[in-house]
CSV table of C-alpha atoms in Angstrom, one decimal:
chain,number,residue,atom,x,y,z
A,1,ALA,CA,27.9,-34.1,-0.2
A,2,ILE,CA,25.0,-32.8,-2.7
A,3,THR,CA,23.6,-35.1,-5.3
A,4,ALA,CA,22.2,-34.5,-8.5
A,5,GLN,CA,18.9,-35.7,-7.4
A,6,GLN,CA,19.1,-32.8,-4.9
A,7,VAL,CA,20.1,-30.4,-7.4
A,8,LYS,CA,16.9,-32.0,-9.7
A,9,GLU,CA,14.4,-31.7,-7.1
A,10,LEU,CA,15.7,-28.0,-6.5
A,11,ARG,CA,15.5,-27.3,-10.0
A,12,GLN,CA,12.0,-28.8,-10.6
A,13,LYS,CA,10.7,-26.7,-7.6
A,14,THR,CA,12.9,-23.7,-8.6
A,15,GLY,CA,13.1,-23.2,-12.4
A,16,ALA,CA,16.4,-21.9,-11.5
A,17,GLY,CA,19.8,-23.2,-13.5
A,18,MET,CA,21.5,-26.0,-12.4
A,19,MET,CA,24.9,-24.4,-11.3
A,20,ASP,CA,23.0,-21.9,-9.3
A,21,CYS,CA,21.0,-24.6,-7.6
A,22,LYS,CA,24.1,-26.7,-6.5
A,23,LYS,CA,25.9,-23.6,-5.3
A,24,ALA,CA,22.4,-22.8,-3.0
A,25,LEU,CA,22.4,-26.4,-1.7
A,26,THR,CA,26.4,-26.4,-1.0
A,27,GLU,CA,26.2,-23.2,0.9
A,28,THR,CA,22.8,-24.3,2.8
A,29,ASP,CA,24.7,-27.7,3.3
A,30,GLY,CA,21.9,-29.7,1.7
A,31,ASP,CA,18.8,-28.1,3.2
A,32,MET,CA,16.3,-27.1,0.7
A,33,ASP,CA,14.3,-25.1,2.3
A,34,LYS,CA,17.0,-23.0,3.0
A,35,ALA,CA,18.1,-23.4,-0.4
A,36,ILE,CA,15.1,-22.0,-1.8
A,37,ASP,CA,15.1,-19.1,0.5
A,38,LEU,CA,18.6,-18.0,-0.7
A,39,LEU,CA,17.7,-19.1,-4.2
A,40,ARG,CA,14.6,-16.2,-3.8
A,41,GLU,CA,16.9,-13.7,-2.6
A,42,LYS,CA,19.3,-14.0,-5.5
A,43,GLY,CA,16.2,-13.7,-8.0
A,44,ILE,CA,15.3,-10.5,-6.0
A,45,ALA,CA,18.6,-9.2,-6.1
A,46,LYS,CA,18.9,-10.0,-10.3
A,47,ALA,CA,15.9,-8.5,-10.6
A,48,ALA,CA,16.9,-5.4,-9.0
A,49,LYS,CA,19.9,-5.4,-11.7
A,50,LYS,CA,17.5,-5.4,-14.3
A,51,ALA,CA,15.5,-2.9,-13.1
A,52,ASP,CA,16.8,0.0,-15.1
A,53,ARG,CA,16.9,-1.8,-18.5
A,54,ILE,CA,14.4,-0.8,-21.1
A,55,ALA,CA,11.6,-3.5,-21.5
A,56,ALA,CA,10.3,-2.0,-24.8
A,57,GLU,CA,9.6,-5.5,-26.5
A,58,GLY,CA,7.1,-8.2,-25.4
A,59,SER,CA,3.6,-9.6,-26.2
A,60,THR,CA,0.1,-8.7,-25.8
A,61,LEU,CA,-2.8,-11.4,-24.2
A,62,ILE,CA,-6.8,-11.2,-25.0
A,63,LYS,CA,-8.8,-13.6,-22.6
A,64,THR,CA,-12.3,-14.0,-22.1
A,65,ASP,CA,-14.3,-15.9,-19.3
A,66,GLY,CA,-18.1,-15.8,-20.2
A,67,ASN,CA,-19.2,-12.1,-20.3
A,68,LYS,CA,-15.6,-10.5,-18.7
A,69,GLY,CA,-12.9,-9.9,-21.0
A,70,VAL,CA,-9.0,-9.0,-20.2
A,71,ILE,CA,-6.4,-7.7,-23.0
A,72,LEU,CA,-3.2,-7.2,-21.2
A,73,GLU,CA,0.6,-6.0,-22.3
A,74,VAL,CA,3.2,-8.0,-20.5
A,75,ASN,CA,6.9,-6.1,-22.1
A,76,SER,CA,10.6,-7.7,-21.6
A,77,GLU,CA,13.6,-6.5,-23.3
A,78,THR,CA,14.1,-9.0,-26.2
A,79,ASP,CA,11.0,-10.2,-28.8
A,80,PHE,CA,13.0,-13.7,-28.3
A,81,VAL,CA,11.8,-13.7,-24.8
A,82,ALA,CA,8.3,-13.0,-25.5
A,83,LYS,CA,8.3,-16.0,-27.8
A,84,ASN,CA,9.5,-18.2,-24.7
A,85,GLU,CA,6.9,-20.7,-22.9
A,86,GLY,CA,8.1,-19.5,-19.7
A,87,PHE,CA,6.8,-16.0,-21.0
A,88,LYS,CA,3.4,-17.1,-22.6
A,89,GLU,CA,3.0,-18.9,-19.6
A,90,LEU,CA,3.6,-16.0,-17.3
A,91,LEU,CA,1.3,-14.0,-19.7
A,92,ASN,CA,-1.2,-16.9,-19.2
A,93,THR,CA,-1.0,-16.3,-15.7
A,94,LEU,CA,-1.7,-12.9,-15.4
A,95,ALA,CA,-4.4,-12.8,-17.5
A,96,ASP,CA,-6.4,-15.2,-15.5
A,97,HIS,CA,-5.6,-13.3,-12.5
A,98,LEU,CA,-6.4,-10.3,-13.6
A,99,LEU,CA,-10.1,-11.9,-15.2
A,100,ALA,CA,-10.7,-13.5,-12.0
A,101,ASN,CA,-9.8,-10.0,-9.4
A,102,ALA,CA,-10.5,-7.3,-11.8
A,103,PRO,CA,-8.3,-4.8,-10.1
A,104,ALA,CA,-9.0,-1.0,-10.6
A,105,ASP,CA,-5.5,0.3,-11.7
A,106,LEU,CA,-1.7,-1.7,-12.3
A,107,GLU,CA,-0.8,-0.6,-8.5
A,108,GLU,CA,-3.6,-2.1,-7.0
A,109,ALA,CA,-3.2,-5.2,-9.3
A,110,MET,CA,0.9,-5.4,-8.6
A,111,GLY,CA,0.2,-5.6,-4.9
A,112,GLN,CA,-2.9,-8.0,-5.3
A,113,LYS,CA,-2.1,-12.1,-3.8
A,114,MET,CA,-2.4,-14.2,-6.6
A,115,GLU,CA,-3.6,-18.4,-6.2
A,116,ASN,CA,0.5,-19.4,-6.1
A,117,GLY,CA,0.8,-16.7,-2.7
A,118,SER,CA,2.8,-14.8,-4.1
A,119,THR,CA,1.8,-11.0,-4.9
A,120,VAL,CA,1.5,-10.2,-8.5
A,121,GLU,CA,4.8,-8.0,-8.5
A,122,GLU,CA,6.6,-11.0,-6.7
A,123,TYR,CA,5.5,-13.9,-9.4
A,124,ILE,CA,7.1,-11.3,-12.0
A,125,THR,CA,10.3,-10.7,-9.8
A,126,SER,CA,10.5,-14.5,-9.9
A,127,ASN,CA,10.2,-14.7,-13.7
A,128,VAL,CA,12.9,-12.0,-14.3
A,129,ALA,CA,15.2,-14.6,-12.4
A,130,LYS,CA,14.1,-17.4,-14.7
A,131,ILE,CA,13.9,-16.0,-17.8
A,132,GLY,CA,16.6,-13.4,-17.1
A,133,GLU,CA,15.2,-10.6,-18.2
A,134,LYS,CA,13.7,-7.2,-17.1
A,135,ILE,CA,9.6,-7.9,-17.6
A,136,THR,CA,7.0,-5.7,-16.7
A,137,LEU,CA,2.7,-5.5,-16.8
A,138,ARG,CA,2.6,-2.2,-18.8
A,139,ARG,CA,-1.0,-2.2,-18.9
A,140,PHE,CA,-4.0,-4.0,-18.8
A,141,ALA,CA,-8.4,-3.1,-19.3
A,142,VAL,CA,-10.7,-5.6,-17.8
A,143,ILE,CA,-13.9,-5.4,-19.6
A,144,SER,CA,-17.6,-7.0,-19.2
A,145,LYS,CA,-20.5,-7.3,-21.2
A,146,GLU,CA,-24.0,-8.0,-21.4
A,147,ASP,CA,-25.5,-11.5,-22.8
A,148,SER,CA,-27.0,-9.7,-25.6
A,149,GLU,CA,-23.8,-7.7,-26.5
A,150,ALA,CA,-20.4,-9.0,-28.5
A,151,PHE,CA,-17.0,-8.0,-27.2
A,152,GLY,CA,-15.1,-5.9,-29.9
């Protein structure tokens, strides 16, 4: 039997819904690691179903660190998602990564490994599964300045 504690633990690890966690644990006979893998596969499948949707809303973020700065635009399907805490966290995490690694273009950025061990693309896909809408990193620019200069 699957306990509520197991479901809670899986939810905390993955951010997936309660019923999804319970189903995954039931299908894997309570094996936490297999349940996480199963949820990840379902998340990728959910993201693939949403791939043809239009993501025209979203948010931008500007972040600076010393003499480097990044501006990025991340799109979602609705403006409600752009106000969601999970979306804001995604925006900040992506900004930190882009600022630290300064990829040349979008393609390079999507393939880069993040601190959490996943690529940028995988990180966005996992958030699509969690948030439930198509999310895309639309564009970004990393800029730098000299000590005597100002951004803007």
